[in-house]
XYZ file of C-alpha atoms in Angstrom:
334
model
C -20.070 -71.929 112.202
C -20.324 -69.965 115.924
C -22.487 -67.746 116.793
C -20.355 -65.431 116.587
C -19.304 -65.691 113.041
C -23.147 -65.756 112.187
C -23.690 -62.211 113.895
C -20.964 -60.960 112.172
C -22.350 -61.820 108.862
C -25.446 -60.374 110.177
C -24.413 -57.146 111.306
C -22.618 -57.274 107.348
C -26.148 -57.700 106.243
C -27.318 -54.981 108.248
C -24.697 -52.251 107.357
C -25.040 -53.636 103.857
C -29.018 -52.847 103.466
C -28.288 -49.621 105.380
C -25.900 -48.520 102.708
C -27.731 -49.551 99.873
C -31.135 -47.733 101.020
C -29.640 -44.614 102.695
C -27.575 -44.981 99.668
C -29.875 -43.513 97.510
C -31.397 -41.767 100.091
C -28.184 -39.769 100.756
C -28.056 -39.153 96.979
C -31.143 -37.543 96.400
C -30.654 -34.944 99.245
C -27.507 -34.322 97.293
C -29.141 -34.147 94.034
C -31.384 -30.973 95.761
C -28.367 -28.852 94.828
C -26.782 -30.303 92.097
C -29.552 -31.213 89.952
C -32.851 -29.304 90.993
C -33.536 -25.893 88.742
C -36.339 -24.683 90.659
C -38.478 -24.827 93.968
C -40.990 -27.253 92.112
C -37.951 -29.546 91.063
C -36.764 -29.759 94.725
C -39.886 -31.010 95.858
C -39.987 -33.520 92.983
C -36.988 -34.816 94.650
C -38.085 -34.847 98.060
C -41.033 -36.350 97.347
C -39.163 -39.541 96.048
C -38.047 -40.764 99.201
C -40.728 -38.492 101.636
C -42.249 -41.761 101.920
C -39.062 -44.249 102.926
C -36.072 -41.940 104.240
C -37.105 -42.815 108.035
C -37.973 -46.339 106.692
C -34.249 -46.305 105.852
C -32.457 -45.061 108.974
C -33.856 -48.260 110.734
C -31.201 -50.264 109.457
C -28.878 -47.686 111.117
C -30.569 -48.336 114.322
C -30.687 -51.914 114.011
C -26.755 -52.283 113.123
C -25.719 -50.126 115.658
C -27.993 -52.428 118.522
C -27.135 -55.626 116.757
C -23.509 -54.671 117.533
C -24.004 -53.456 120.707
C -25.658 -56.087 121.686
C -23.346 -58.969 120.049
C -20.096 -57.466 120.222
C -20.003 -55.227 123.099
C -15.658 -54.555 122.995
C -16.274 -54.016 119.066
C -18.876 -51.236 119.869
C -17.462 -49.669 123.538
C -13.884 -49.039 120.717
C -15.729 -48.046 118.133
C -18.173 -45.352 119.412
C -15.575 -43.858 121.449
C -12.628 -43.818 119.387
C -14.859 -42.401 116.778
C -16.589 -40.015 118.715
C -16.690 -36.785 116.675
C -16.935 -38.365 113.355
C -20.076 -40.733 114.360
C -20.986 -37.462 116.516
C -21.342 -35.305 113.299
C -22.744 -38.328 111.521
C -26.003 -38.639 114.038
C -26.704 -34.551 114.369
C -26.531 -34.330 110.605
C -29.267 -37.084 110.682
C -31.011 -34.938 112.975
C -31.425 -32.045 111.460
C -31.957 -33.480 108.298
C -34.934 -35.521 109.315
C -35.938 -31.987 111.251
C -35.577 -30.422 107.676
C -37.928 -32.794 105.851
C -40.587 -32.290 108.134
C -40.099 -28.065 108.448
C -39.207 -27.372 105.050
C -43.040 -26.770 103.894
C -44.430 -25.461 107.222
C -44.011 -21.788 106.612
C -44.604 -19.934 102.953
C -41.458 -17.435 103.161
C -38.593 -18.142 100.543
C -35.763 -17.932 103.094
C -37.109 -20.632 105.372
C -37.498 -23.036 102.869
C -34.268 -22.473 101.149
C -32.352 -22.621 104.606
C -34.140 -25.908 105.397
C -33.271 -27.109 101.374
C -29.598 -26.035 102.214
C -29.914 -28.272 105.849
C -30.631 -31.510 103.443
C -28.241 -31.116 101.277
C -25.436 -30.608 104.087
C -26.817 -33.129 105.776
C -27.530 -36.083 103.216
C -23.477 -34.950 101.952
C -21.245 -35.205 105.653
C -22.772 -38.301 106.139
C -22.389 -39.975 102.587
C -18.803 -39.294 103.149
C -18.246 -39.717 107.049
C -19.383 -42.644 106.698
C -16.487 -43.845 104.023
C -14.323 -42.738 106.227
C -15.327 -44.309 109.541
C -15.251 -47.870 107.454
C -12.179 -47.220 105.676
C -10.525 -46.944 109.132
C -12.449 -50.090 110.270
C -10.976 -51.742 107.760
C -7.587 -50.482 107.331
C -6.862 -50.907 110.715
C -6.523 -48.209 113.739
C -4.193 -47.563 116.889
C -5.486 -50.281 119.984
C -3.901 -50.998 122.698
C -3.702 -54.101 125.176
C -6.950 -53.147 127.058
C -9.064 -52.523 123.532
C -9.072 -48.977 123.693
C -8.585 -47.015 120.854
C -5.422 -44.198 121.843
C -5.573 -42.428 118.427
C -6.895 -38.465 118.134
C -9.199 -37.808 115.737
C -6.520 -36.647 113.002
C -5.208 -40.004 112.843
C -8.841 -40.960 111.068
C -8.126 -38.776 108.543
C -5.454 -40.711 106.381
C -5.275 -41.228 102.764
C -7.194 -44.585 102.755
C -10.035 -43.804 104.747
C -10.616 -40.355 102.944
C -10.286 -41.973 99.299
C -13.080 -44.559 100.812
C -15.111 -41.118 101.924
C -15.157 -39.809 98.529
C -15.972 -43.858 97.346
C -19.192 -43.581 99.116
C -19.870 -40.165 98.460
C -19.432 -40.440 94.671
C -21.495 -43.857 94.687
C -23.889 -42.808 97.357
C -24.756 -39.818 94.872
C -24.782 -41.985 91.308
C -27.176 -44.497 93.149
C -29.359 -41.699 93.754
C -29.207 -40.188 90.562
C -30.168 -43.571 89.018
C -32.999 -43.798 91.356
C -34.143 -40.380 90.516
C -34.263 -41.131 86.878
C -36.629 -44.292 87.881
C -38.901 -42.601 90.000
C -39.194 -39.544 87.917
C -40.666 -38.328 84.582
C -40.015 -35.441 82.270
C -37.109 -33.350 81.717
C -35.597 -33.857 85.347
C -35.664 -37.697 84.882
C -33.552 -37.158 81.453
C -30.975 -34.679 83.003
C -30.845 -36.741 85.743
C -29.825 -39.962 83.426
C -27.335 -37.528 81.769
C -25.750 -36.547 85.443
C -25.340 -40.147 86.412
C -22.907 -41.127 83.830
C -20.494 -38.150 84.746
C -20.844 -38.858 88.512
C -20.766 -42.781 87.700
C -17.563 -42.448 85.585
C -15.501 -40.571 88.509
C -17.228 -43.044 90.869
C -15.815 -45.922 88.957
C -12.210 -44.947 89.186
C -12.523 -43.625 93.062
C -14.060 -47.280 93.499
C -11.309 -49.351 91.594
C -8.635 -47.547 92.973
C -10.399 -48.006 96.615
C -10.902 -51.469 96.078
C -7.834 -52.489 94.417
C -6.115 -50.619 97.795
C -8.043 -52.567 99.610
C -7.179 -55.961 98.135
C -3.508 -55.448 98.075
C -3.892 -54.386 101.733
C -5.433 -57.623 103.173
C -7.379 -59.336 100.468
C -7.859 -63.092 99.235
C -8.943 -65.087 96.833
C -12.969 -63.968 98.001
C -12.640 -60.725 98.214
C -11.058 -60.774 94.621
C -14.345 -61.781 93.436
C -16.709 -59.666 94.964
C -13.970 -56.700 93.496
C -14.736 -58.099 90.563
C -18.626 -57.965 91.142
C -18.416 -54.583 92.386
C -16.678 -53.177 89.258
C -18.678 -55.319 86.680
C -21.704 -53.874 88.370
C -20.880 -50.596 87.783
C -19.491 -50.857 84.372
C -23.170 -52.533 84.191
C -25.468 -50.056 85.500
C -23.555 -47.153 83.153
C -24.234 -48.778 80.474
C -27.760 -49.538 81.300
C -28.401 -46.082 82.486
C -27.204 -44.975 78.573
C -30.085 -47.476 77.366
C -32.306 -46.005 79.378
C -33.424 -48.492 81.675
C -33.471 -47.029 84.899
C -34.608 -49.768 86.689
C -31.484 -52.052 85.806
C -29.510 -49.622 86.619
C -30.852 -48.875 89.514
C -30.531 -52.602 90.439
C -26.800 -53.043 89.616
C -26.131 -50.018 91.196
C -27.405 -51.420 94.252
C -25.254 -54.993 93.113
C -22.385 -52.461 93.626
C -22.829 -51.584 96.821
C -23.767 -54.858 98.231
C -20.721 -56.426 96.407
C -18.368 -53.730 97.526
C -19.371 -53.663 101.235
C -19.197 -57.340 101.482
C -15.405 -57.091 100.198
C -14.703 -55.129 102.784
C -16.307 -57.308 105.520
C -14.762 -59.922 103.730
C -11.367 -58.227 104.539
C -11.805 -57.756 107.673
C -13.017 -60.683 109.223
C -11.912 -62.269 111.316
C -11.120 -59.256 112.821
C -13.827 -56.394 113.708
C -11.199 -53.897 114.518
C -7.849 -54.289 113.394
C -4.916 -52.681 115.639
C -2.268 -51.130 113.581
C -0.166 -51.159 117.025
C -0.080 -54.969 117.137
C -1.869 -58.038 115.551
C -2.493 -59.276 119.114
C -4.872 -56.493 120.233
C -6.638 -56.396 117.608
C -10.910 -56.857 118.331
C -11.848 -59.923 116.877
C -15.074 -61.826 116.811
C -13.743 -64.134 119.200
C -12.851 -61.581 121.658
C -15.137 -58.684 121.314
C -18.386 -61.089 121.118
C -21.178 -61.468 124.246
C -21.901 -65.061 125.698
C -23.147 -67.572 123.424
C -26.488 -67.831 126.061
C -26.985 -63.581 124.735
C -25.907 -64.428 121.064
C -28.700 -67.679 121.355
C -31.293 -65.293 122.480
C -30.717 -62.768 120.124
C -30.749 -65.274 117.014
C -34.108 -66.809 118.082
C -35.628 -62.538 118.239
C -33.872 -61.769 114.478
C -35.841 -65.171 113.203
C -38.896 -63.815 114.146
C -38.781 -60.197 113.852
C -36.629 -59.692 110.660
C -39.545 -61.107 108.298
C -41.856 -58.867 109.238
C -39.237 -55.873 109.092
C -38.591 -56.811 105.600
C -42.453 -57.559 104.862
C -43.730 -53.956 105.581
C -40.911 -51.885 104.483
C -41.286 -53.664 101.300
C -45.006 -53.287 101.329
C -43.961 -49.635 101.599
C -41.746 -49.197 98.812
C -44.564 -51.172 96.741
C -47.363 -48.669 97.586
C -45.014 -45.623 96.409
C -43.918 -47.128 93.351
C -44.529 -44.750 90.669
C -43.307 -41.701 89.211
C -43.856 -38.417 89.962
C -43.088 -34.929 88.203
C -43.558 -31.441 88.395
C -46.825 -31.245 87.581
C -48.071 -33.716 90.256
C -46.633 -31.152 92.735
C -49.315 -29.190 94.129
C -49.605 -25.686 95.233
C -48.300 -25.103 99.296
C -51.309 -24.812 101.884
C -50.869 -22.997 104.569
């Protein structure tokens, strides 16, 4: 195998541990409107992932320099044919990082409503932008000769990549409902095992429908499988979430993701960006990929820093393990 192939399996990794931690992540900030009754609920919520959310976002960062750094035509194409979309995508992580911190520094109702509004825009855009930007990835998008993408933005916004923004949406949101219900107690963790079959149900016929799309599209005999992983999985974690254990569900929810992302890396490769003008422009690993003397560099740094990534965000999620409810909440200082 080239180097090349092996950072493109890499960057999968990446995007794939980015989806299935911001998964949740996104999901909760969701769950702020849709399941919180109260101003003491809400904080419940936040409070889940107060500790990890920025934790979470590094996989973002590392993705996006992994691929700048490894396939330089693959992210000069992307980030400026996608402009507005990944545009929207990093002020809505912003603000929403802004609103975490500001939500609790001032008493008055308003403010912290208007920052509790702010998260839930902000965890929902994304969750769905970012179906959308892959669905196009995937699917295929106008390049020319030189490896520039001549599309407008209105040309991202066709049926497959919107079904795939409601995909991640829908599952980004179930994955956090299943999370809530592990990390909570009380009557929030029981409606919130109650909303994830409803929003797991419409998730699994978004995701088959997606998925089957995408298989008839471009797909082989391995991306069959891992369709069959990711539906299994999800069929799984409903039924676990029914039997009330949260943390299977929470892990087979997670199986979903990871099996559904890698389908559509699966489908894509060898390409990185497909051209829907002709095969022969199309980004490839081949063509879009740095020297092998950058890619040998760059292998020897991810051997020795992505252990001790993984060790400490880890030790992180370890140290915050247990539940919380209402009435661990304390009364706002100010």
């Amino acid at each position: 195998m080239e180097l090349h192939d092996v950072w493109f399996v890499l960057i999968a990794v990446l995007w794939t541990g980015y989806f299935f931690l911001e998964g949740f992540d996104f999901g909760v900030g969701i769950l702020t409107r849709l399941l919180a009754r109260d101003r003491a609920e809400k904080r419940v919520l936040i409070n889940t992932i107060g500790p990890v959310w920025d934790g979470n976002e590094v996989w973002l960062l590392t993705a996006g320099g992994a691929t700048f750094a490894a396939f330089p035509e693959w992210y000069a194409t992307l980030f400026s044919g996608f402009y507005l979309p990944l545009l929207l995508i990093l002020v809505c992580l912003i603000v929403r990082g802004v609103a975490f911190e500001y939500r609790a520094k001032r008493p008055e109702e308003n403010w912290q409503r208007n920052w509790e509004t702010a998260i839930f825009w902000t965890s929902l855009l994304p969750a769905f932008l970012w179906g959308v930007a892959f669905g196009n990835i995937v699917h295929g998008v106008k390049i020319d000769a030189e490896f520039e993408y001549v599309g407008n933005v209105w040309d991202l916004l066709n049926p497959y990549a919107l079904l795939g923004g409601l995909v991640t949406l829908t599952l980004f949101t179930f994955h956090g409902t299943v999370f809530t219900a592990l990390k909570t107690v009380g009557e929030i963790r029981e409606r919130a095992r109650r909303l994830a079959l409803r929003v797991g149900l419409v998730t699994a016929v978004l995701a088959s429908a997606f998925l089957l799309w995408t298989q008839a599209d471009r797909g082989d005999g391995t991306s069959l499988a891992a369709l069959v992983v990711a539906v299994a999985a999800l069929v799984a974690a409903l039924l676990a979430n029914q039997a009330g254990r949260e943390g299977w569900s929470f892990t087979l929810s997670g199986v979903t993701i990871v099996a559904a992302v890698a389908m559509l890396f699966l489908t894509l490769f060898p390409n990185v960006m497909p051209s829907t003008l002709d095969a022969d422009w199309s980004l490839t690993v081949t063509n879009a990929s740095s020297s092998p003397y950058t890619l040998k560099i760059m292998t020897w740094l991810a051997v020795i820093a992505t252990p001790v990534v993984l060790l400490y965000q880890g030790w992180t999620y370890w140290v915050f393990r247990k539940r919380i409810g209402t009435q661990h909440i304390a009364d706002p200082v100010h």
